[in-house]
Short mmCIF file of C-alpha atoms in Angstrom, two decimals:
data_model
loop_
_atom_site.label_atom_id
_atom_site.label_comp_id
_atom_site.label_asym_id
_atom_site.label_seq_id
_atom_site.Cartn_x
_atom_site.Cartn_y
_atom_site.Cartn_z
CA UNK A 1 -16.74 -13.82 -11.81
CA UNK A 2 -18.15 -10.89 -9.78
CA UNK A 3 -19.09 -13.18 -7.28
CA UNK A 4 -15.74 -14.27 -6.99
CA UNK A 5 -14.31 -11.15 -6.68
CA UNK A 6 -16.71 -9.65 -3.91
CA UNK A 7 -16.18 -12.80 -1.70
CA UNK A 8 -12.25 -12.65 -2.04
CA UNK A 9 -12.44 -8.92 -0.76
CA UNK A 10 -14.84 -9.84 2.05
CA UNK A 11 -12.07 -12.14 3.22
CA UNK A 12 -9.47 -10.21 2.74
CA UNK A 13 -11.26 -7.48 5.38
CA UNK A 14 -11.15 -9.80 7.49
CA UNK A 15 -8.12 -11.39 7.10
CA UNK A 16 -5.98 -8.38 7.32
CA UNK A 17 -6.80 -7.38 10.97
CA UNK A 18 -5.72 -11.55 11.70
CA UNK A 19 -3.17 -11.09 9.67
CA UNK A 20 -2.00 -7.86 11.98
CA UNK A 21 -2.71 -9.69 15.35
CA UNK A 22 -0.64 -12.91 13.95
CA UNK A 23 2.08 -10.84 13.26
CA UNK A 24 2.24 -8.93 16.78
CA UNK A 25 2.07 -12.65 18.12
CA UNK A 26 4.95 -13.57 16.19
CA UNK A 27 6.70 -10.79 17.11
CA UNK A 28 6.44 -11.14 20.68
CA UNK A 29 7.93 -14.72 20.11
CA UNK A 30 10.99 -13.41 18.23
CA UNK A 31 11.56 -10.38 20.81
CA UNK A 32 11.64 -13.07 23.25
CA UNK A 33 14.11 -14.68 21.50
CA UNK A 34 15.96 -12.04 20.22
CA UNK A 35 16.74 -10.81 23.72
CA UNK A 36 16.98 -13.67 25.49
CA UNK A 37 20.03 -14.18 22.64
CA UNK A 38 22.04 -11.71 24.46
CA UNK A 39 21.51 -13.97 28.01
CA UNK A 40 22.80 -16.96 26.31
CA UNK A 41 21.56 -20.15 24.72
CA UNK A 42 20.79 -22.09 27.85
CA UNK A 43 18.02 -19.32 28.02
CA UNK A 44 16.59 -19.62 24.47
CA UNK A 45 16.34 -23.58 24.97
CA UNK A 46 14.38 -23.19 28.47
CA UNK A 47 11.84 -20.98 27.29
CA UNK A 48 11.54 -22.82 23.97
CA UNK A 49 10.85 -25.93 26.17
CA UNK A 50 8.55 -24.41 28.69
CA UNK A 51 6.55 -22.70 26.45
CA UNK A 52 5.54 -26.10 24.57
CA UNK A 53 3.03 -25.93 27.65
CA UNK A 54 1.61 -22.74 26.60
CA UNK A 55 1.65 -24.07 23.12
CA UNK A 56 -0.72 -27.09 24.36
CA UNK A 57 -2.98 -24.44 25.81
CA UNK A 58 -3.23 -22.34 23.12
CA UNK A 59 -4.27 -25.58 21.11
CA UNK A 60 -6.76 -26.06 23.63
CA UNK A 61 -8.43 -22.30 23.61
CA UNK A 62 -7.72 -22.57 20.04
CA UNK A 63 -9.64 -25.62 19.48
CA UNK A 64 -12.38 -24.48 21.66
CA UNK A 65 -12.50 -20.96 20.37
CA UNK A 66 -12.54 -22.31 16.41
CA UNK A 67 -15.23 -24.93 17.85
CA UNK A 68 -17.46 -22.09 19.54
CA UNK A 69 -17.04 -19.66 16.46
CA UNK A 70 -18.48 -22.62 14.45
CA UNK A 71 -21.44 -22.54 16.03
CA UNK A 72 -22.06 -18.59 16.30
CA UNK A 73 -21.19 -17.98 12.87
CA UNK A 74 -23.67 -19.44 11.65
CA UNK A 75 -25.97 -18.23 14.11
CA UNK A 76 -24.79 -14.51 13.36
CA UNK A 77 -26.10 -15.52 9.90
CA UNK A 78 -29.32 -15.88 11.77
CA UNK A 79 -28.45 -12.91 13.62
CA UNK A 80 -29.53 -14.60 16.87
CA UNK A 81 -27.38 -12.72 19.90
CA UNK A 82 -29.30 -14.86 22.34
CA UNK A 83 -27.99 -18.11 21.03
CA UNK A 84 -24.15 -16.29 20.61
CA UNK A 85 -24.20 -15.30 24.37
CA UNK A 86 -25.79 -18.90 25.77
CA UNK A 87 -22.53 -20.47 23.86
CA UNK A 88 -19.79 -17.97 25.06
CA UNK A 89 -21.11 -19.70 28.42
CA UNK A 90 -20.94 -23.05 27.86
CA UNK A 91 -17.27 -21.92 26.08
CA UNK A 92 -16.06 -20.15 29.45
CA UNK A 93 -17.12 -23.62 31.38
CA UNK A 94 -15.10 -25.67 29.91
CA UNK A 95 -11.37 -22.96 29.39
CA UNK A 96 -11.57 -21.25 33.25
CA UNK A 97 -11.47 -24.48 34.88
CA UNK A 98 -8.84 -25.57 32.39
CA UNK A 99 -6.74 -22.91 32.54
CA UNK A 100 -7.17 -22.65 36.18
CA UNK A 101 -6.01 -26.22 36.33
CA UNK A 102 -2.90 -25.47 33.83
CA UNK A 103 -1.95 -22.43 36.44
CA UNK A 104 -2.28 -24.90 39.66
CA UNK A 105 0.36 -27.95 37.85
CA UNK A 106 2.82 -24.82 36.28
CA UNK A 107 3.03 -22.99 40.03
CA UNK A 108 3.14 -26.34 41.99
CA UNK A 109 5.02 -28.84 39.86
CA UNK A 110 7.20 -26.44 37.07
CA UNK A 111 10.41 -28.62 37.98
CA UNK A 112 8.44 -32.23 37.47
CA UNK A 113 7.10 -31.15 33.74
CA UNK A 114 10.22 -29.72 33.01
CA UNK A 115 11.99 -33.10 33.07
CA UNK A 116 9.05 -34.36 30.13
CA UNK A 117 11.10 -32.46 27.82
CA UNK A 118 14.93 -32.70 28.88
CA UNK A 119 17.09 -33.91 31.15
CA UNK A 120 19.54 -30.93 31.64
CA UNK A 121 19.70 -29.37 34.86
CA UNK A 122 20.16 -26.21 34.27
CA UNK A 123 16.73 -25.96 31.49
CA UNK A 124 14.73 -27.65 34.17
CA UNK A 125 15.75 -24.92 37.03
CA UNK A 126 15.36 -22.16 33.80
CA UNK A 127 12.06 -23.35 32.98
CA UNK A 128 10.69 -23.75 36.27
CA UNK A 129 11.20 -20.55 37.07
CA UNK A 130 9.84 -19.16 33.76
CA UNK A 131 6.84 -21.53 34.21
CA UNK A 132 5.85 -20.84 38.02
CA UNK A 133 5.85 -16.50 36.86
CA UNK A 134 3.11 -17.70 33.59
CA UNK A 135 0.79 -19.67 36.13
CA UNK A 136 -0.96 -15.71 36.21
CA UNK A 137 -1.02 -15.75 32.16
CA UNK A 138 -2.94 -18.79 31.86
CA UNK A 139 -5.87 -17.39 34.06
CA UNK A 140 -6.60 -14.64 32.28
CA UNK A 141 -6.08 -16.47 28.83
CA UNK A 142 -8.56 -18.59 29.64
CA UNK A 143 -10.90 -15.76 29.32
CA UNK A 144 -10.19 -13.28 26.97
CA UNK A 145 -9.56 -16.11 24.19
CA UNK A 146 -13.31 -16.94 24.35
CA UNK A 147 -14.43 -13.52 24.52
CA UNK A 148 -12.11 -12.40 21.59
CA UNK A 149 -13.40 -15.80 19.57
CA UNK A 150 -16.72 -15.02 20.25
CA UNK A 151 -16.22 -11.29 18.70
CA UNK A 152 -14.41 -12.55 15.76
CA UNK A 153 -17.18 -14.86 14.88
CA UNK A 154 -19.75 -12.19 14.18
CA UNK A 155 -16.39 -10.01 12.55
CA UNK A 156 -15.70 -7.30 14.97
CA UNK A 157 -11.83 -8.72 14.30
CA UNK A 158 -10.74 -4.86 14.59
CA UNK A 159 -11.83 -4.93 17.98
CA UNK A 160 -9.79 -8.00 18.70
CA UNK A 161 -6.59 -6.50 16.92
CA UNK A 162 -6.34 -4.28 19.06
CA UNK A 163 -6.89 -5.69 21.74
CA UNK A 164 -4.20 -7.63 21.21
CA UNK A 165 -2.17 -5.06 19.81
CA UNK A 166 -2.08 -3.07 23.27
CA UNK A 167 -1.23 -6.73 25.08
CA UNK A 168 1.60 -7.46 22.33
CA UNK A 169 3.05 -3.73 22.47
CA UNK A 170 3.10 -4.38 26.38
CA UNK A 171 4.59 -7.39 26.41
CA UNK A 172 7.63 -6.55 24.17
CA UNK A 173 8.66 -2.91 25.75
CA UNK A 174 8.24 -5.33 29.40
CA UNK A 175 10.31 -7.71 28.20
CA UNK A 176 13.11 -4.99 27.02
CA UNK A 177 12.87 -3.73 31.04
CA UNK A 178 13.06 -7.12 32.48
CA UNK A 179 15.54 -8.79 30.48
CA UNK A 180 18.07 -5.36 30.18
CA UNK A 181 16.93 -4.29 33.47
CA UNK A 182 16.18 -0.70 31.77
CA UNK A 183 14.50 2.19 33.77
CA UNK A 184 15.77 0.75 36.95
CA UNK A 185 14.32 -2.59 36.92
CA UNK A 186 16.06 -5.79 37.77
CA UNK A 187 17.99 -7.77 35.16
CA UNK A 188 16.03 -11.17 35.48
CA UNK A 189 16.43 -12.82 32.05
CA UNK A 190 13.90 -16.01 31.56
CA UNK A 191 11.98 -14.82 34.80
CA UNK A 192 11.59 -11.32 33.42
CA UNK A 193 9.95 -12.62 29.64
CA UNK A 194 7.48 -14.56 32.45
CA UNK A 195 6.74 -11.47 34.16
CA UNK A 196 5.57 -9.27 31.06
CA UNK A 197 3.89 -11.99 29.20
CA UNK A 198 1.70 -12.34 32.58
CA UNK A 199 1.30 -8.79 32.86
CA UNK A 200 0.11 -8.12 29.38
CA UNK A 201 -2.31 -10.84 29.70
CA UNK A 202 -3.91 -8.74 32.74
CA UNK A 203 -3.73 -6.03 30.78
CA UNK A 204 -5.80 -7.21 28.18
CA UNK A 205 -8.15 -8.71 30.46
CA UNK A 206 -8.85 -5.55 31.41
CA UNK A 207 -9.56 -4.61 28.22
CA UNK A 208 -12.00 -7.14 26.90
CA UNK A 209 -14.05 -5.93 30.03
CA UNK A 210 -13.72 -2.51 29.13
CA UNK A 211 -15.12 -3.24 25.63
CA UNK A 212 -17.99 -5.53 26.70
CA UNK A 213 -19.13 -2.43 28.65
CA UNK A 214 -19.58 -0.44 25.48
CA UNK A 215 -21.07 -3.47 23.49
CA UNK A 216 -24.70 -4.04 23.25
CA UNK A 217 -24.69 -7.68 22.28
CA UNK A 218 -22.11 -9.31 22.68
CA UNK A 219 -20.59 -8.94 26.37
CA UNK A 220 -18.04 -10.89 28.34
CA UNK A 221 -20.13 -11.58 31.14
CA UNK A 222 -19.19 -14.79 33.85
CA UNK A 223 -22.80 -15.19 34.84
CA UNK A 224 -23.65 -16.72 31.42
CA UNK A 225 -21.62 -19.82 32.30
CA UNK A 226 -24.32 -20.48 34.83
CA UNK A 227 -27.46 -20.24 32.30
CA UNK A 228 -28.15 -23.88 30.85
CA UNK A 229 -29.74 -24.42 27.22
CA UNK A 230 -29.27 -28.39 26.95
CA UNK A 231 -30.20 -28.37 23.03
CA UNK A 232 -27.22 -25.42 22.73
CA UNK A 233 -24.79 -27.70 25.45
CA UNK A 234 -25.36 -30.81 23.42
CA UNK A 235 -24.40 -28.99 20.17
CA UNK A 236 -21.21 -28.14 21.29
CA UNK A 237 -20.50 -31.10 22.88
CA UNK A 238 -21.36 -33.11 19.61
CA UNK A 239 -19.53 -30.20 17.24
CA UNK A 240 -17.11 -27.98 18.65
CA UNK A 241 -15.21 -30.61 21.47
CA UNK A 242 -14.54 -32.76 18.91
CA UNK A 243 -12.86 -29.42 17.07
CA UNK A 244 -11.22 -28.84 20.95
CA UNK A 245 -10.14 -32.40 20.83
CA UNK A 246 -8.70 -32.35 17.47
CA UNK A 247 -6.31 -29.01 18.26
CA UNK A 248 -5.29 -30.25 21.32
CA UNK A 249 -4.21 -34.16 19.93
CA UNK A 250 -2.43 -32.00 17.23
CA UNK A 251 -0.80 -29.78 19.59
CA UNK A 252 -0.19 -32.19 22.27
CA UNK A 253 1.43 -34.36 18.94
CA UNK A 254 3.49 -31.31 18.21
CA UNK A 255 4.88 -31.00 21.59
CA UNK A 256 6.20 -34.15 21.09
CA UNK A 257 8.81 -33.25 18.60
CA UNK A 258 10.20 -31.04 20.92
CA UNK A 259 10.29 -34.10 23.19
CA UNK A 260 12.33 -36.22 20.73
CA UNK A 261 14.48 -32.90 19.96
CA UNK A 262 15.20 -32.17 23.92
CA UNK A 263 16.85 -35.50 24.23
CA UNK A 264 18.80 -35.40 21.12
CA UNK A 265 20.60 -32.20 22.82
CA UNK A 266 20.62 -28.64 23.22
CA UNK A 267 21.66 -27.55 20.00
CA UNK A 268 18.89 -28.96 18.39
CA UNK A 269 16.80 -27.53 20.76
CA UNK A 270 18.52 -24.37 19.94
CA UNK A 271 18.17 -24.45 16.50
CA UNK A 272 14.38 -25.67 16.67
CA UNK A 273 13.52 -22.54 19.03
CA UNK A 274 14.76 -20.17 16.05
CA UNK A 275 12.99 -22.11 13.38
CA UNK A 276 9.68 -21.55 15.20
CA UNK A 277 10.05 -18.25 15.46
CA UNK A 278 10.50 -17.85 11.77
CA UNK A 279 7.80 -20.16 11.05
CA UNK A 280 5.31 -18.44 13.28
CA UNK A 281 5.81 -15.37 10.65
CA UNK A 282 5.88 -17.59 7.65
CA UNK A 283 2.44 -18.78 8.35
CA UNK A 284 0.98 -15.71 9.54
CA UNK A 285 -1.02 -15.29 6.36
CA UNK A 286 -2.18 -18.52 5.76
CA UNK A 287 -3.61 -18.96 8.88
CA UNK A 288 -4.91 -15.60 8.57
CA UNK A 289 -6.60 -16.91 5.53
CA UNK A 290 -8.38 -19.11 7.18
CA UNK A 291 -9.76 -18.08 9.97
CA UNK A 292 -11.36 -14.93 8.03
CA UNK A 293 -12.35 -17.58 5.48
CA UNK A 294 -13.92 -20.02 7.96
CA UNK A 295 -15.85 -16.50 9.65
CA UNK A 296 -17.37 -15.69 6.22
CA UNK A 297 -17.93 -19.34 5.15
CA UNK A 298 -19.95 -19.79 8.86
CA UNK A 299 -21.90 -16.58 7.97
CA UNK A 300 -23.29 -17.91 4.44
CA UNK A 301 -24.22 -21.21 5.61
CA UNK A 302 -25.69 -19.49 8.28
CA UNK A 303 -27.74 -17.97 5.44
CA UNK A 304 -28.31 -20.89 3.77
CA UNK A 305 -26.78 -19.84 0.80
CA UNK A 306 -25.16 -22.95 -0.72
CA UNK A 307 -24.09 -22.17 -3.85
CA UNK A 308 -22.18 -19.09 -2.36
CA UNK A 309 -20.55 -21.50 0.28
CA UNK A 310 -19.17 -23.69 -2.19
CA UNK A 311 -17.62 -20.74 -4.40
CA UNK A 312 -16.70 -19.13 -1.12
CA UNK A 313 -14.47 -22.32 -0.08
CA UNK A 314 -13.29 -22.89 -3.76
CA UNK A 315 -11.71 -18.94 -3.39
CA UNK A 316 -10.65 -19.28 -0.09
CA UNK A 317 -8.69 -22.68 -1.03
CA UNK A 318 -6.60 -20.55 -3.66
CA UNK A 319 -6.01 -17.91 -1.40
CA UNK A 320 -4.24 -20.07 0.73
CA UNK A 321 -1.93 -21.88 -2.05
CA UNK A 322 -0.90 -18.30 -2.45
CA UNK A 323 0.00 -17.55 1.09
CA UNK A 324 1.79 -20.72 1.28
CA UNK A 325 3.86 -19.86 -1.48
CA UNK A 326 4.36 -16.50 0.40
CA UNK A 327 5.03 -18.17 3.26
CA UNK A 328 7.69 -20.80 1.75
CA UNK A 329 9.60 -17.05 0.24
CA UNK A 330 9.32 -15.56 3.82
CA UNK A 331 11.55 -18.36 5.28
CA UNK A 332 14.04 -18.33 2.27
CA UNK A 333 14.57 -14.48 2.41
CA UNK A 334 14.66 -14.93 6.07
CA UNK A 335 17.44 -17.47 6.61
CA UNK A 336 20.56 -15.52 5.70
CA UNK A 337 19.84 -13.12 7.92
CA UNK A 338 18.53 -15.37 10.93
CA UNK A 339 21.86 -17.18 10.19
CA UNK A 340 23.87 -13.81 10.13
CA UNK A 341 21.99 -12.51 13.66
CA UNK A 342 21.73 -15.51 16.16
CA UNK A 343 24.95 -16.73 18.08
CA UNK A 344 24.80 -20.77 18.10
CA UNK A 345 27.15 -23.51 18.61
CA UNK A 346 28.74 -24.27 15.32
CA UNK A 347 26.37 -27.63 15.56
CA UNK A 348 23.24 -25.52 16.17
CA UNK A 349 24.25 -23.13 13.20
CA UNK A 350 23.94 -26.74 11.30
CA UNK A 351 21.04 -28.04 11.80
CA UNK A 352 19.27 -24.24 11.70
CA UNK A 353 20.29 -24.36 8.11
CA UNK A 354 18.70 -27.08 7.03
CA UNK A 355 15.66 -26.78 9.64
CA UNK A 356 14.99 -23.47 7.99
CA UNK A 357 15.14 -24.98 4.30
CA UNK A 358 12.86 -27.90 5.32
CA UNK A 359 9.88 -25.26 6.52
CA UNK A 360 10.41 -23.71 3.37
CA UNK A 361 8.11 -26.20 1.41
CA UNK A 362 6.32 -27.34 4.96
CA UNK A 363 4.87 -23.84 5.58
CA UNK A 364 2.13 -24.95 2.56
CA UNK A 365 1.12 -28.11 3.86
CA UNK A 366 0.61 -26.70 6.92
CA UNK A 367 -1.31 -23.77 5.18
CA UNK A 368 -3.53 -26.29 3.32
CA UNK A 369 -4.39 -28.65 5.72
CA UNK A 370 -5.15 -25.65 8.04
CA UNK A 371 -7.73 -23.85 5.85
CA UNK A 372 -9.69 -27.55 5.07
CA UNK A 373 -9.46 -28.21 8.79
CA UNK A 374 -9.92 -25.73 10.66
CA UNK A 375 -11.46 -23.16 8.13
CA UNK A 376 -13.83 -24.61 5.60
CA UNK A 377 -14.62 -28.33 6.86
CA UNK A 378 -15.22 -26.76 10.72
CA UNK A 379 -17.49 -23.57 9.20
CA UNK A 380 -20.17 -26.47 7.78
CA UNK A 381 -19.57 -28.30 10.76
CA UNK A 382 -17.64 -30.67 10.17
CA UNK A 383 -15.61 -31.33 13.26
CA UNK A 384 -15.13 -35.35 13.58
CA UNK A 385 -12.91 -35.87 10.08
CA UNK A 386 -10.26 -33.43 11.30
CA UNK A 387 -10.32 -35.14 14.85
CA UNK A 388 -10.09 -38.51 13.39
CA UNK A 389 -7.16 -37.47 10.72
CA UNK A 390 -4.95 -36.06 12.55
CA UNK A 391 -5.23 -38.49 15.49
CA UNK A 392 -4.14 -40.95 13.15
CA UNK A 393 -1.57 -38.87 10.97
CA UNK A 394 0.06 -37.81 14.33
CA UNK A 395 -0.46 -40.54 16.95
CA UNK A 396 0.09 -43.66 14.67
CA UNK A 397 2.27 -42.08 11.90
CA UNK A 398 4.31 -39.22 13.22
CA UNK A 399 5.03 -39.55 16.67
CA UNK A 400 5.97 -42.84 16.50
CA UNK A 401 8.36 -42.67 13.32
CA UNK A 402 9.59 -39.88 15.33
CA UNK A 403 10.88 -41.77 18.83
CA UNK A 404 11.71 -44.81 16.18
CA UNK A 405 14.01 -43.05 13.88
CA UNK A 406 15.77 -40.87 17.34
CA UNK A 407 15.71 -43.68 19.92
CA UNK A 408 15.61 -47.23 17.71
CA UNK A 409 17.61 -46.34 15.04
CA UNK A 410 19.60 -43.47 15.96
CA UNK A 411 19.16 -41.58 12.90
CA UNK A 412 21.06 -38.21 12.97
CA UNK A 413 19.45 -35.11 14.20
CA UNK A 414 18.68 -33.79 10.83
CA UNK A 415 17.17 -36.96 9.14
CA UNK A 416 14.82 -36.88 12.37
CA UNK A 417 13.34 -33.27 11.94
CA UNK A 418 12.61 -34.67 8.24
CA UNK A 419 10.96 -37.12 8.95
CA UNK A 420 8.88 -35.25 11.38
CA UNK A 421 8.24 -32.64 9.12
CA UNK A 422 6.05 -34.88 6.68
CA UNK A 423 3.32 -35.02 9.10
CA UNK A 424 1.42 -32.44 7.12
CA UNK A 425 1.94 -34.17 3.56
CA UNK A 426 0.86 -37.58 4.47
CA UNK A 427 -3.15 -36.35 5.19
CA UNK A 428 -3.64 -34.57 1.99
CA UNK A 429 -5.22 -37.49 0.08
CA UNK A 430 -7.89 -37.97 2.47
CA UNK A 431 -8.24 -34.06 3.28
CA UNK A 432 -8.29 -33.53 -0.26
CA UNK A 433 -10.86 -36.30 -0.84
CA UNK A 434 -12.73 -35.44 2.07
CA UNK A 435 -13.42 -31.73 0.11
CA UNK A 436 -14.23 -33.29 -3.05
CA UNK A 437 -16.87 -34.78 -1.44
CA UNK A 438 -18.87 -32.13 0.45
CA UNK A 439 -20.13 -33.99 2.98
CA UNK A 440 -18.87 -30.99 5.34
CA UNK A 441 -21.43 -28.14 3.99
CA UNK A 442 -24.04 -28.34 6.67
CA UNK A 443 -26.32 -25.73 8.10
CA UNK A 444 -26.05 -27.02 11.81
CA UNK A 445 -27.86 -23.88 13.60
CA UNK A 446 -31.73 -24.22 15.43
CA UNK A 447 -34.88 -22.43 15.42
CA UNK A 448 -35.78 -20.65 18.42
CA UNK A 449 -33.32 -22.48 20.75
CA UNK A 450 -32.41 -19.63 22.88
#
């Protein structure tokens, strides 16, 4: 029972600082939002549609930076630095040419992947220009996610709250100026969100360098992307891509919806923009939860302490059925008042509503299938199974019953967002089984292989 209890406080430390820099995420989202209310709707929809790009990219830094803490985890357990750094390198190869490839298509054709996701003129010229302003963002994310991955993995998260605390804080009093044109400034509305979002990103930039110069370890340093360890390269290749690749099928997935949703009209567009901004609170803790959870899990396998992985996953698991439930209150406490503050169409005030009741119960299947994921089945290693399942829940199940039920049958708006919202329950047998079975508790780290 001790056991127990010292393992759920080591999470909990470092959970809380996640928990802090999920929140300051979240709140950026709703400032946008909640600003942008007083432009108009037309502005809410456009950035809600353009930033399903930045949502793909965060999958894909996401993926890469769960993938790459995977790997040093465990190799912090080892407390082998040398083996940490040659992976932040063969991380940064793979997200700088990315995200320098994401800022080239935004700046050069924002118009063309504007018309992906709707048809209505003026949300294509909105999001263009919101889109050709975050080309600058998506540079410097490229970077600092790795870096700020890497430090989490060996749980310096402090450093990394605040970090991102400084960007967030930034990005929210720039987004006041440029949207209210305060202190002078411009009024510029979508373009002005663009503007501070990129410039925080610099900022913080700046920072991760400034903090790499006072670390002794762990530094973010460009020239280890040209030092090659082929026994480290073909580890990640064979264990965290197929992490990469399972975030960004998910996310891509997820974009979808907002595919099917931008064709059934702007109020539901509307109305789905505000529901993510209260589900990006709603699941602040649980996926909180897990990545602390996965960080400690990585660090005891690292160890080789078995026994203590298993009881460390079992604790973790709970932890999460609690901050789903906390999640699923969240949105409920949350929807008078979203419904009180936001100025909709009567029709968008509709389906809000019910969008917001659905999360209520879909905030914990998101929380669950998160933590086995991403947190416990990816700290043993276990990288393929969450790949293959959600491929399969969201490429041959969702997606499809999605464009069927809009398109085919012509289902109404609401029974639509239902039926895309059982994405997350359908996986649970196999997740669950998949647990049961242990088949992802693996020591995957190397002697001597730096």
């Amino acid at each position: 029972m001790n056991e127990k209890r010292v393992l759920r406080k080591k999470i909990i430390v470092l959970t809380l600082p996640i928990i802090i820099q999920n929140l300051l995420s979240a709140a950026v989202s709703s400032a946008d939002v909640v600003m942008l209310n007083y432009v108009g709707q037309s502005s809410i929809s456009a950035v809600s549609l353009a930033s399903q790009y930045t949502s793909i990219l965060f999958m894909v830094y996401y993926g890469l930076g769960t993938g790459a803490t995977m790997l040093c985890a465990q190799y912090y357990g080892k407390k082998d630095f040398r083996a940490i750094n040659a992976l932040e390198g063969i991380a940064m190869r793979i997200s700088l040419p990315l995200s320098i490839l994401f800022a080239a298509s935004v700046l050069l054709f924002p118009t063309q992947l504007m018309t992906l996701f709707t048809n209505d003129a003026e949300l294509i010229a909105l999001g263009a220009s919101y889109l050709r302003v975050l080309s600058v963002a998506y540079v410097c994310w490229g970077i600092t996610e790795v870096y700020l991955s890497i430090l989490r993995s060996i749980g310096r998260v402090t450093i990394s709250m605040i970090l991102n605390m400084v960007a967030f804080g930034l990005n929210i009093l720039l987004n006041a100026v440029f949207i209210f044109g305060l202190f002078g400034a411009p009024k510029m509305g979508v373009v002005g969100v663009a503007i501070a979002t990129s410039a925080s990103r610099v900022v913080e930039l700046i920072g991760c360098f400034i903090v790499s110069c006072f670390s002794k370890d762990v530094k973010l340093n460009l020239l280890y992307m040209f030092r090659k360890n082929r026994i480290l390269q073909k580890d990640f290749i064979r264990l965290s891509l197929p992490a990469m690749a399972n975030d960004v099928v998910w996310g891509t997935a997820f974009s979808m919806y907002s595919v099917i949703l931008g064709h059934l009209g702007n109020d539901a567009v509307a109305a789905n923009s505000i529901v993510l901004v209260v589900r990006n609170f709603s699941t602040t803790f649980c996926f909180a939860v897990a990545s602390g959870a996965s960080i400690l899990l990585g660090n005891i396998i690292g160890e080789n302490k078995m026994e203590q992985a298993k009881v460390c996953a079992t604790e973790s698991l709970k932890l999460t059925v609690a901050s789903g439930l906390l999640g699923g209150a969240i949105t409920l406490i949350a929807m008078p008042f979203v419904l009180e503050f936001v100025s909709l169409t009567d029709t968008a005030m509709y389906y809000l509503k019910h969008m917001l009741l659905i999360n209520s119960y879909y905030v914990m299947g998101a929380a669950v299938n998160t933590m086995l994921i991403a947190g416990i089945f990816r700290a043993g290693g276990d990288s393929r199974f969450g790949f293959v399942c959600d491929f399969i829940d969201m490429w041959c199940y969702a997606v499809p019953l999605g464009f069927i039920a809009a398109f085919g049958l012509k289902l109404p708006v609401m029974w639509v967002y239902f039926l895309l919202c059982t994405d997350e329950f359908v996986k649970w047998p196999w997740v669950f089984r998949r647990y049961r079975s242990r088949k992802w508790l693996k020591n995957i780290t190397r002697d001597d292989v730096a």
